XYZ file of C-alpha atoms in Angstrom:
705
model
C -116.124 -97.408 35.664
C -116.539 -98.442 39.287
C -113.133 -99.980 39.357
C -111.561 -96.442 38.950
C -112.267 -95.673 42.588
C -110.635 -98.823 43.924
C -107.386 -98.424 45.624
C -104.227 -99.109 43.567
C -102.416 -102.337 44.546
C -98.660 -102.753 44.325
C -97.284 -104.798 41.557
C -96.136 -108.096 42.972
C -92.480 -108.698 42.594
C -90.661 -111.846 42.138
C -89.223 -113.286 45.401
C -85.456 -113.335 45.763
C -83.918 -116.819 45.892
C -81.233 -117.755 48.379
C -77.588 -118.215 47.211
C -77.694 -121.946 47.436
C -80.833 -122.261 45.143
C -79.277 -119.780 42.744
C -76.099 -121.845 42.433
C -78.013 -125.059 41.740
C -80.726 -123.171 39.731
C -83.398 -124.672 41.817
C -86.781 -123.357 42.694
C -86.730 -121.412 45.985
C -89.765 -120.663 48.090
C -87.862 -117.623 49.688
C -88.962 -118.472 53.176
C -87.113 -116.512 55.868
C -84.824 -117.173 57.570
C -84.278 -120.549 55.971
C -86.068 -121.842 52.843
C -87.669 -125.259 52.794
C -85.068 -126.629 50.327
C -82.116 -125.611 52.541
C -83.938 -126.830 55.604
C -84.399 -130.192 54.082
C -80.774 -130.449 53.014
C -79.485 -129.037 56.368
C -77.333 -126.437 54.486
C -76.668 -122.814 55.378
C -79.331 -120.375 53.779
C -78.035 -116.919 52.913
C -79.924 -114.283 51.055
C -77.829 -111.557 49.093
C -79.727 -108.692 47.788
C -78.207 -107.496 44.266
C -77.936 -103.793 43.993
C -75.496 -103.426 41.150
C -76.870 -102.619 37.788
C -75.594 -105.181 35.328
C -75.534 -102.565 32.594
C -72.682 -100.732 34.416
C -70.421 -103.842 34.391
C -68.479 -102.586 31.325
C -65.263 -101.027 32.231
C -65.384 -97.829 30.344
C -68.828 -97.088 31.720
C -67.598 -97.725 35.260
C -64.671 -95.311 34.345
C -66.851 -92.564 33.289
C -68.999 -92.939 36.422
C -65.958 -92.902 38.581
C -64.645 -89.729 36.804
C -67.925 -87.924 37.404
C -67.964 -89.001 41.033
C -64.404 -87.874 41.345
C -65.244 -84.530 39.806
C -68.289 -84.013 42.156
C -66.117 -84.942 45.289
C -63.522 -82.382 44.332
C -66.148 -79.584 43.861
C -67.779 -80.514 47.162
C -64.477 -80.446 48.948
C -63.585 -76.986 47.470
C -67.047 -75.629 48.247
C -66.842 -76.903 51.871
C -63.264 -75.362 52.234
C -64.503 -72.143 50.909
C -67.547 -71.890 53.285
C -65.993 -73.399 56.397
C -66.385 -71.614 59.809
C -62.577 -71.061 59.900
C -62.766 -69.023 56.690
C -65.677 -67.060 58.038
C -63.734 -66.263 61.105
C -60.856 -65.247 59.010
C -63.014 -62.982 56.890
C -64.361 -61.360 59.956
C -60.830 -60.517 61.370
C -59.662 -59.296 57.863
C -62.473 -57.285 56.126
C -60.166 -56.607 53.140
C -60.166 -60.372 52.217
C -63.895 -60.730 52.659
C -64.611 -59.950 48.941
C -61.916 -62.318 47.679
C -63.259 -65.193 49.648
C -66.772 -64.452 48.510
C -65.666 -64.349 44.962
C -63.795 -67.656 45.262
C -66.772 -69.328 46.854
C -69.020 -67.930 44.091
C -66.802 -69.137 41.420
C -66.487 -72.688 42.892
C -70.287 -72.766 43.255
C -70.816 -71.676 39.583
C -68.382 -74.236 38.478
C -70.128 -76.937 40.356
C -73.413 -75.927 38.609
C -71.881 -75.942 35.298
C -70.170 -79.193 35.659
C -73.577 -80.902 36.274
C -75.039 -79.352 33.126
C -76.538 -81.956 30.918
C -74.400 -80.638 28.052
C -71.270 -82.102 29.778
C -72.749 -85.567 29.728
C -73.381 -85.365 25.945
C -69.808 -86.679 25.164
C -70.783 -89.857 27.137
C -74.124 -90.098 25.451
C -72.535 -89.882 22.045
C -70.737 -93.232 22.681
C -74.126 -94.866 22.618
C -73.908 -95.232 18.856
C -71.768 -98.397 19.393
C -74.516 -99.729 21.580
C -77.237 -99.281 18.847
C -78.969 -96.477 20.699
C -81.387 -94.508 18.642
C -80.523 -91.090 17.362
C -83.021 -89.371 19.705
C -80.788 -90.551 22.619
C -77.466 -89.830 21.296
C -78.011 -86.671 19.194
C -77.535 -86.015 15.500
C -74.332 -86.626 13.826
C -74.170 -85.779 10.190
C -72.360 -87.339 7.093
C -68.883 -85.966 8.004
C -68.862 -87.593 11.339
C -67.424 -90.862 12.543
C -70.792 -91.829 13.678
C -71.971 -91.765 10.010
C -68.991 -93.839 8.961
C -70.046 -96.369 11.721
C -73.549 -96.581 10.381
C -72.198 -97.003 6.799
C -69.670 -99.690 7.538
C -72.096 -101.707 9.562
C -74.582 -101.610 6.784
C -71.871 -102.662 4.194
C -70.850 -105.709 6.388
C -74.345 -106.630 7.073
C -74.953 -106.723 3.180
C -72.094 -109.110 2.933
C -73.876 -111.579 5.168
C -73.029 -110.733 8.688
C -75.670 -110.598 11.367
C -76.379 -107.214 12.818
C -76.404 -108.630 16.424
C -72.985 -109.824 15.908
C -71.703 -106.479 14.999
C -72.713 -104.771 18.256
C -72.228 -107.777 20.638
C -70.058 -106.704 23.489
C -67.509 -109.195 24.985
C -67.734 -110.102 28.515
C -66.219 -107.701 31.016
C -63.635 -110.105 32.318
C -62.300 -110.729 28.782
C -61.436 -107.116 28.187
C -58.078 -105.767 28.602
C -57.251 -103.449 31.516
C -57.573 -99.704 30.633
C -54.158 -98.059 29.760
C -54.805 -95.045 31.918
C -55.261 -95.650 35.669
C -58.528 -94.573 37.296
C -58.163 -91.269 39.073
C -58.531 -91.354 42.889
C -61.916 -90.502 44.386
C -60.349 -87.726 46.622
C -57.421 -85.921 45.232
C -54.377 -85.538 47.550
C -53.505 -81.939 48.426
C -50.495 -80.620 46.503
C -48.934 -77.262 46.106
C -50.755 -76.889 42.773
C -54.057 -77.523 44.370
C -53.465 -75.008 47.159
C -52.534 -72.476 44.697
C -55.560 -73.114 42.659
C -57.775 -72.188 45.547
C -56.914 -68.440 45.030
C -55.042 -66.361 42.393
C -51.530 -67.561 42.054
C -48.572 -65.438 43.253
C -46.848 -63.203 40.693
C -43.850 -65.543 40.146
C -46.144 -68.484 39.609
C -48.112 -66.496 37.135
C -44.985 -65.602 35.249
C -43.906 -69.175 35.029
C -47.264 -70.502 33.907
C -47.723 -67.849 31.218
C -44.108 -68.625 29.961
C -44.966 -72.271 29.897
C -48.172 -71.392 27.928
C -46.378 -69.489 25.199
C -43.675 -72.172 24.988
C -46.310 -74.762 24.196
C -49.954 -73.952 23.106
C -49.505 -70.273 22.645
C -46.719 -70.656 20.167
C -49.270 -71.813 17.464
C -51.987 -69.311 18.620
C -51.019 -65.878 17.121
C -54.135 -64.073 18.414
C -52.967 -63.785 22.093
C -49.751 -61.851 23.152
C -47.597 -62.483 26.154
C -46.782 -58.896 27.220
C -50.367 -57.701 28.023
C -50.912 -61.001 29.907
C -47.968 -60.552 32.172
C -49.056 -56.953 32.983
C -52.705 -58.062 33.852
C -51.415 -60.923 35.884
C -49.214 -58.486 37.893
C -52.213 -56.294 38.511
C -54.356 -59.227 39.624
C -51.556 -60.456 41.876
C -51.192 -56.964 43.393
C -55.036 -56.556 43.887
C -54.907 -53.206 42.326
C -57.527 -53.871 39.624
C -61.259 -52.548 39.573
C -63.973 -54.983 39.465
C -65.555 -54.495 36.035
C -66.605 -56.594 33.026
C -63.377 -55.892 31.399
C -61.392 -57.037 34.418
C -63.499 -60.180 34.846
C -63.003 -61.043 31.080
C -59.278 -60.636 31.698
C -59.411 -62.734 34.741
C -61.166 -65.481 32.910
C -58.538 -65.281 30.135
C -55.779 -65.656 32.799
C -57.515 -68.668 34.245
C -57.767 -70.482 31.023
C -54.233 -69.727 30.109
C -53.085 -71.241 33.499
C -55.291 -74.292 32.762
C -53.661 -74.769 29.358
C -50.141 -74.467 30.869
C -50.882 -76.982 33.578
C -52.444 -79.439 31.126
C -49.008 -79.761 29.478
C -47.418 -80.808 32.916
C -47.534 -84.296 34.304
C -48.274 -83.128 37.747
C -50.545 -80.325 36.928
C -54.203 -79.927 37.986
C -55.741 -77.668 35.316
C -59.425 -78.301 35.989
C -59.952 -75.891 38.913
C -58.762 -73.032 36.709
C -60.826 -74.142 33.792
C -63.954 -74.218 35.907
C -63.112 -70.788 37.272
C -62.672 -69.324 33.764
C -65.941 -71.064 32.669
C -67.812 -69.660 35.573
C -66.730 -66.089 34.972
C -67.629 -66.414 31.179
C -70.814 -68.373 31.450
C -72.709 -67.058 34.585
C -71.436 -63.541 35.130
C -74.263 -61.460 33.758
C -72.325 -58.145 33.343
C -69.574 -60.009 31.445
C -71.988 -61.594 29.021
C -73.737 -58.339 28.214
C -70.420 -56.463 28.005
C -68.398 -58.551 25.674
C -65.065 -57.463 24.598
C -62.157 -58.953 22.500
C -60.722 -60.603 25.648
C -63.895 -62.518 26.238
C -63.892 -63.920 22.715
C -60.248 -65.143 23.114
C -61.015 -66.540 26.418
C -63.978 -68.461 24.960
C -61.750 -69.833 22.141
C -59.157 -71.045 24.647
C -61.973 -72.610 26.757
C -63.343 -74.345 23.714
C -59.881 -75.655 22.798
C -59.368 -76.966 26.379
C -62.631 -78.717 26.456
C -61.908 -80.459 22.959
C -58.583 -81.748 24.346
C -59.972 -83.002 27.706
C -62.763 -85.206 26.235
C -65.464 -82.449 26.266
C -65.878 -81.929 22.604
C -69.681 -81.894 22.701
C -69.551 -79.273 25.546
C -67.268 -77.057 23.360
C -70.045 -76.564 20.999
C -71.938 -74.485 23.491
C -68.711 -72.443 24.119
C -68.398 -71.957 20.415
C -71.899 -70.723 20.094
C -71.168 -67.989 22.683
C -67.890 -67.061 20.845
C -69.791 -66.684 17.469
C -72.435 -64.631 19.172
C -69.888 -62.349 20.888
C -68.035 -61.962 17.470
C -71.212 -60.919 15.709
C -72.058 -58.396 18.438
C -68.534 -56.990 18.207
C -68.795 -56.829 14.376
C -65.757 -59.020 13.663
C -67.573 -60.472 10.639
C -68.152 -57.136 8.988
C -65.403 -55.441 6.843
C -66.743 -52.070 7.613
C -65.782 -52.325 11.311
C -62.112 -52.460 10.373
C -62.092 -49.064 8.806
C -59.957 -46.543 10.644
C -58.293 -49.117 12.949
C -54.523 -49.241 13.399
C -52.467 -51.958 11.887
C -51.894 -54.051 15.030
C -55.582 -53.744 16.232
C -56.897 -54.762 12.786
C -54.580 -57.658 12.489
C -55.645 -58.871 16.003
C -59.374 -58.602 15.181
C -58.821 -60.573 11.954
C -56.986 -63.326 13.653
C -59.599 -63.662 16.355
C -62.335 -63.749 13.731
C -60.571 -66.533 11.666
C -59.690 -68.472 14.899
C -63.526 -68.749 15.513
C -63.933 -69.869 11.816
C -61.322 -72.558 12.303
C -62.880 -73.864 15.388
C -66.256 -73.842 13.666
C -65.002 -75.947 10.820
C -63.279 -78.369 13.061
C -66.327 -78.933 15.135
C -68.682 -79.011 12.192
C -66.653 -81.759 10.585
C -66.010 -83.766 13.758
C -69.571 -83.681 15.169
C -71.353 -83.695 11.746
C -73.189 -80.469 12.415
C -73.826 -77.382 10.082
C -71.312 -74.679 10.225
C -72.325 -71.831 12.578
C -70.552 -69.437 10.148
C -71.358 -70.232 6.585
C -68.839 -69.583 3.870
C -70.692 -66.590 2.576
C -70.218 -64.833 5.765
C -66.427 -64.971 5.604
C -65.690 -61.643 3.732
C -62.913 -60.065 5.868
C -59.592 -60.350 3.948
C -56.393 -61.230 5.684
C -54.107 -58.290 6.227
C -50.969 -58.103 3.861
C -48.695 -57.916 6.954
C -49.235 -61.689 7.407
C -49.867 -62.789 3.843
C -47.466 -65.819 3.155
C -46.887 -64.715 -0.473
C -45.073 -61.560 0.932
C -42.332 -63.533 2.434
C -39.561 -65.933 1.284
C -39.562 -69.613 1.850
C -36.895 -69.715 4.646
C -38.184 -69.179 8.008
C -34.931 -69.413 9.732
C -34.544 -65.566 10.259
C -38.163 -65.080 11.016
C -39.327 -63.924 14.561
C -41.484 -66.568 16.415
C -44.510 -64.233 16.047
C -44.211 -63.702 12.381
C -43.605 -67.559 11.829
C -46.728 -68.233 13.859
C -48.816 -65.672 11.923
C -47.684 -67.220 8.564
C -48.581 -70.567 9.764
C -51.882 -69.345 10.827
C -52.512 -67.910 7.339
C -51.755 -71.249 5.697
C -54.049 -72.945 8.174
C -56.845 -70.513 7.322
C -56.631 -71.039 3.549
C -56.647 -74.889 4.281
C -59.830 -74.568 6.326
C -61.332 -72.639 3.482
C -61.125 -75.877 1.498
C -62.734 -77.732 4.494
C -65.726 -75.360 4.419
C -66.109 -75.879 0.691
C -66.014 -79.602 1.249
C -68.643 -79.521 3.809
C -70.869 -77.525 1.692
C -70.414 -79.209 -1.714
C -69.975 -82.854 -1.011
C -71.682 -83.082 2.544
C -74.510 -80.830 1.909
C -73.679 -78.635 4.896
C -74.240 -81.831 7.104
C -77.898 -81.532 6.437
C -78.465 -83.912 3.431
C -77.784 -87.646 2.995
C -74.321 -89.083 2.923
C -75.247 -91.363 -0.077
C -74.013 -89.844 -3.472
C -73.653 -91.570 -6.850
C -70.015 -92.519 -7.790
C -69.839 -90.158 -10.703
C -71.061 -87.079 -8.719
C -68.852 -87.828 -5.746
C -65.745 -88.508 -8.003
C -66.193 -85.241 -9.990
C -66.652 -83.165 -6.873
C -63.624 -84.804 -5.160
C -61.350 -84.207 -8.218
C -62.184 -80.433 -8.125
C -61.429 -80.257 -4.301
C -58.152 -82.307 -4.788
C -57.153 -79.610 -7.408
C -57.631 -76.925 -4.717
C -55.651 -79.057 -2.233
C -52.739 -79.363 -4.760
C -52.703 -75.553 -5.250
C -52.696 -75.041 -1.577
C -49.657 -77.525 -1.110
C -47.751 -75.772 -3.826
C -48.207 -72.380 -2.231
C -47.169 -73.733 1.178
C -43.392 -73.072 0.727
C -42.772 -72.142 4.223
C -43.708 -75.367 6.066
C -43.667 -78.224 3.512
C -45.945 -81.272 4.097
C -44.129 -84.142 5.747
C -44.012 -87.308 3.706
C -42.663 -90.881 4.045
C -39.393 -89.495 2.635
C -38.822 -87.674 5.833
C -37.565 -90.200 8.565
C -39.830 -88.923 11.425
C -39.254 -92.082 13.248
C -35.854 -90.911 14.208
C -36.854 -87.415 15.357
C -36.430 -86.471 19.103
C -39.076 -84.767 21.120
C -37.395 -81.409 20.650
C -37.174 -81.760 16.931
C -40.954 -82.381 16.796
C -41.561 -79.095 18.857
C -39.035 -77.158 16.465
C -40.955 -78.508 13.453
C -44.330 -77.994 15.136
C -45.789 -75.763 12.379
C -44.890 -78.315 9.604
C -46.137 -81.184 11.568
C -49.491 -79.559 12.366
C -50.061 -78.469 8.791
C -49.295 -81.957 7.722
C -51.800 -83.494 10.158
C -54.501 -81.051 9.095
C -53.611 -81.588 5.404
C -53.970 -85.402 5.460
C -57.160 -84.972 7.540
C -58.553 -82.886 4.779
C -57.652 -85.324 2.076
C -59.469 -88.073 4.027
C -62.582 -85.756 4.337
C -62.639 -85.228 0.472
C -62.196 -88.877 -0.210
C -64.727 -90.174 2.069
C -67.858 -89.821 -0.161
C -66.058 -91.519 -3.051
C -65.090 -94.531 -0.855
C -68.652 -94.857 0.435
C -69.985 -94.721 -3.139
C -67.662 -97.391 -4.317
C -68.330 -99.541 -1.369
C -72.003 -99.287 -2.148
C -71.161 -100.708 -5.554
C -68.759 -103.628 -4.548
C -71.005 -104.845 -1.681
C -74.053 -104.841 -3.837
C -74.842 -108.328 -5.456
C -76.779 -106.568 -8.170
C -74.164 -104.206 -9.249
C -71.282 -106.567 -9.376
C -67.978 -106.258 -7.827
C -66.227 -104.025 -10.389
C -66.628 -100.714 -12.134
C -65.480 -100.172 -15.651
C -64.498 -97.541 -18.030
C -63.293 -94.023 -17.209
C -65.251 -93.905 -13.740
C -63.262 -96.781 -12.565
C -59.955 -94.892 -13.515
C -60.976 -91.650 -11.963
C -62.383 -93.335 -8.876
C -59.218 -95.470 -8.409
C -57.069 -92.250 -8.654
C -59.205 -90.639 -5.798
C -58.883 -93.846 -3.679
C -55.163 -93.955 -4.359
C -54.869 -90.406 -2.886
C -56.915 -91.576 -0.019
C -54.852 -94.640 0.583
C -51.560 -92.622 0.598
C -53.084 -89.874 2.922
C -54.191 -92.457 5.642
C -50.755 -94.212 5.534
C -48.910 -90.783 5.823
C -51.071 -89.691 8.719
C -50.761 -93.030 10.470
C -46.953 -92.957 10.017
C -46.690 -89.450 11.382
C -49.009 -89.907 14.300
C -47.303 -93.178 15.329
C -43.992 -91.424 15.356
C -45.390 -88.626 17.532
C -46.816 -91.235 19.978
C -43.553 -93.178 20.197
C -41.078 -90.184 20.334
C -42.909 -87.256 21.611
C -46.277 -87.973 23.144
C -46.527 -84.569 25.006
C -46.558 -82.913 21.503
C -50.346 -83.592 21.244
C -51.139 -81.784 24.528
C -48.523 -79.044 23.994
C -50.060 -78.094 20.753
C -53.726 -78.692 21.716
C -54.300 -81.168 18.774
C -55.214 -84.287 20.751
C -58.861 -84.234 19.813
C -58.042 -83.668 16.101
C -55.622 -86.580 16.115
C -57.981 -88.943 18.137
C -60.912 -88.186 15.912
C -58.726 -88.566 12.653
C -57.106 -91.861 13.895
C -60.653 -93.377 14.161
C -61.607 -91.969 10.515
C -58.369 -93.615 9.241
C -59.446 -96.926 10.594
C -62.828 -96.692 8.911
C -61.084 -95.882 5.665
C -58.626 -98.809 6.156
C -61.633 -101.090 6.695
C -63.293 -99.759 3.456
C -60.285 -100.228 1.408
C -59.802 -103.751 2.849
C -63.504 -104.534 1.752
C -62.600 -103.256 -1.736
C -59.454 -105.393 -1.874
C -61.491 -108.514 -0.952
C -64.540 -107.720 -3.322
C -63.110 -106.253 -6.374
C -60.586 -107.544 -8.927
C -59.850 -104.448 -11.021
C -59.726 -101.562 -8.480
C -57.048 -102.831 -6.007
C -54.249 -102.900 -8.725
C -55.231 -99.469 -9.926
C -55.205 -98.208 -6.131
C -52.024 -99.988 -5.427
C -53.227 -101.979 -2.641
C -53.478 -105.799 -1.795
C -55.690 -107.651 0.630
C -52.788 -108.377 2.996
C -51.466 -104.784 2.970
C -54.908 -103.421 3.843
C -55.461 -105.882 6.653
C -51.981 -105.222 8.119
C -52.632 -101.445 7.905
C -56.004 -101.850 9.684
C -54.344 -103.836 12.513
C -51.728 -101.148 12.982
C -54.386 -98.451 12.747
C -56.246 -100.099 15.770
C -52.979 -100.075 17.818
C -52.528 -96.332 17.004
C -56.175 -95.535 17.888
C -55.752 -97.439 21.180
C -52.639 -95.587 21.988
C -53.775 -92.139 21.156
C -57.295 -92.615 22.563
C -55.991 -93.465 26.155
C -59.064 -93.208 28.395
C -61.556 -91.924 25.778
C -64.771 -93.983 26.014
C -65.466 -93.413 22.414
C -61.996 -94.597 21.155
C -62.372 -97.690 23.448
C -65.786 -98.620 22.034
C -64.655 -98.055 18.583
C -61.549 -100.192 18.995
C -63.622 -103.140 20.190
C -66.208 -102.548 17.402
C -63.575 -102.685 14.703
C -61.958 -105.737 16.217
C -65.268 -107.498 15.934
C -65.553 -106.480 12.320
C -62.221 -107.809 11.598
C -62.901 -111.214 13.136
C -66.320 -111.461 11.368
C -64.791 -110.580 7.945
C -62.020 -113.196 8.468
C -64.506 -115.768 9.333
C -66.846 -114.914 6.339
C -63.736 -114.976 4.186
C -62.908 -118.472 5.274
C -66.446 -119.713 4.632
C -66.365 -118.119 1.087
C -63.026 -119.859 0.189
C -64.358 -123.110 1.531
C -67.395 -122.790 -0.518
C -65.424 -121.777 -3.570
C -63.213 -124.768 -3.163
C -66.227 -127.142 -2.958
C -67.668 -125.656 -6.026
C -64.330 -126.100 -7.953
C -64.164 -129.746 -6.737
C -67.760 -130.142 -8.020
C -67.008 -128.599 -11.421
C -64.060 -130.979 -12.163
C -65.839 -134.110 -11.049
C -66.978 -136.674 -13.772
C -70.632 -137.363 -13.398
C -72.585 -140.522 -14.201
C -75.413 -140.305 -16.734
C -78.061 -140.922 -14.063
C -76.811 -138.131 -11.945
C -79.433 -135.808 -10.765
C -77.752 -133.523 -8.066
C -79.266 -130.297 -7.110
C -76.882 -127.404 -7.263
C -76.857 -124.409 -5.008
C -76.521 -121.738 -7.536
C -77.694 -121.188 -11.162
C -74.125 -120.936 -12.349
C -73.280 -124.206 -10.887
C -76.518 -125.879 -12.432
C -75.505 -124.515 -15.782
C -72.077 -126.093 -15.523
C -73.690 -129.396 -14.330
C -75.887 -129.389 -17.410
C -72.943 -128.632 -19.728
C -71.028 -131.593 -18.065
C -73.967 -133.912 -18.553
C -74.316 -132.900 -22.255
C -70.679 -133.439 -22.759
C -70.866 -136.747 -21.238
C -73.725 -137.899 -23.509
C -72.036 -136.765 -26.557
C -68.924 -138.673 -25.620
C -70.915 -141.713 -25.104
C -72.679 -141.213 -28.470
C -69.257 -140.834 -30.038
C -67.808 -143.914 -28.508
C -70.983 -145.955 -29.608
C -70.699 -144.672 -33.230
C -67.001 -145.672 -33.362
C -67.639 -149.065 -31.985
C -70.447 -149.690 -34.456
C -68.371 -148.704 -37.382
C -65.548 -150.999 -36.263
C -68.006 -153.824 -35.796
C -69.476 -153.271 -39.156
C -66.143 -153.131 -40.902
C -64.957 -156.272 -39.019
C -68.150 -158.141 -40.081
C -67.837 -157.047 -43.610
C -64.240 -158.033 -43.872
C -65.006 -161.564 -42.552
C -67.767 -162.114 -45.046
C -65.518 -161.032 -47.855
C -62.787 -163.422 -46.831
């Protein structure tokens, strides 16, 4: 082993060719300053060092990179402003303001450290599923996620004859369309909002933003009240509050309320307040170990903000903290509610179920097991907000009571979501593959629960195609917000229940061994499930398209952008699956009530809706391009199939000579060829027999004469 002591030599690198040799693809000796080839041709020799990574030439990846750079630049600018010498001099002259400046600098520093956390990059890494990255790099996404639908659909199309490399082949960057949303500037211009975000807003601004919050997002969140927030904002603005864990939790709650309010405005800058709230909740040691109900509410609002600002993966960390705080406060235990007043008990129940709702949404969307299993949900809803206690009309109800009844209906609907994740998806732990019989029977039971829920929902009826939502104004959508939101969540749940049945039927119709059709009672029951699925995805797309056309701010004003964006992609996967069934099966499409052309048209419209609702979402952009490639591949494969079928038909009807010995491409065609040949020989034998009889008769008659 003497060579182990020898010094290591650098790995030789390939010499860089000059631009002229690159253009002509000629061999360059890389001589400096002029290579021999350019010297012989008497042309200018220029060397250009390529420093740009070609993997970042895709527009969406550049967008993500620029967004991250912009965020870092903003944080650096805020940190520099907070720690500048001018501020230090001001703090020396005014000792009373010293603690406030230190607090602001600490919050900005904490926000900067949190923003560079690897968890915030998980949303970008999750888009690697469309680049065929392994699970170890993008993370685990279980059967209920869109990632699982991507894997299943790619496998089905590959079984039909498509090459796997064609499914994931990206187009050239120059061929892609320009992103809908413009790139944010690298350095934000100073505005009144950004100046106000540097410190705590003045009292009047606080009142305006809190009122804005309760006119929009807060109107569908009954676990937070306007009066206490206004009192705390007045105390914060007057600087008459004592620094304590409770005060810091309240301040974090106010900051995230401001962030939600500003997110509903076109010229608002909500991120600084979001980072301040996140910094107080995540990095303040006393706040973490002295949790209270305000802390849990603030964590819920932070998680909702993250989901609706393209940080869904990061919101999982926030939800974990909220669940931990809820367990510490005993919100899950019915015994902790004994002896409490009516209002306090009602508030604790609402906060506990708000955590459960967010847990079910993230478990479904990200394909993860629920942090709160169904057996842990034992706290009963108070009679004061039970929907069965009130009449169907909501005209005379107060806004708070209407919001509470809506929340109760949403809780019971998410109970069905939890049961679906446990029974059909094996808590997102098991495999997504299920026999058609098992998937269909479980889906029928869950659909029965959904029908009962819909019958009990007399306060906010589900919107259907009979309602002309296309003519609604933006004000009408906001007035009917509770009915619209329940309809979106209801159709999403129907699609969730129908997904395993759709996957099981696609496994059958795309398999050459199983044939293209089901038979008997299983076909009838599966067709009824898929018919409900087909109706649900059409209703959801109609409603979402109307919102995008007539009242696009509705999604931000009610914090449902992430749910709609996620479900829009799921609807496209289902449209693709039903299109495959319409192409491959002969008996199922009539029972479902779908045709090939209807399914294709729906899928094209669904892609337009996905592109519109997705905006700058990297996941939506990649999914849109992937589905477009699938549509082109399936159309090309369909043309080839029809051409081959036409050729076989012509071959079947063609008269063959006796000496024909053609090779046929399939056993079925070979059997038909053999049958035609046999028929030909029998015909020849018959003609020969008739001719022989006629000749014998003529000969016999001639001899007789």
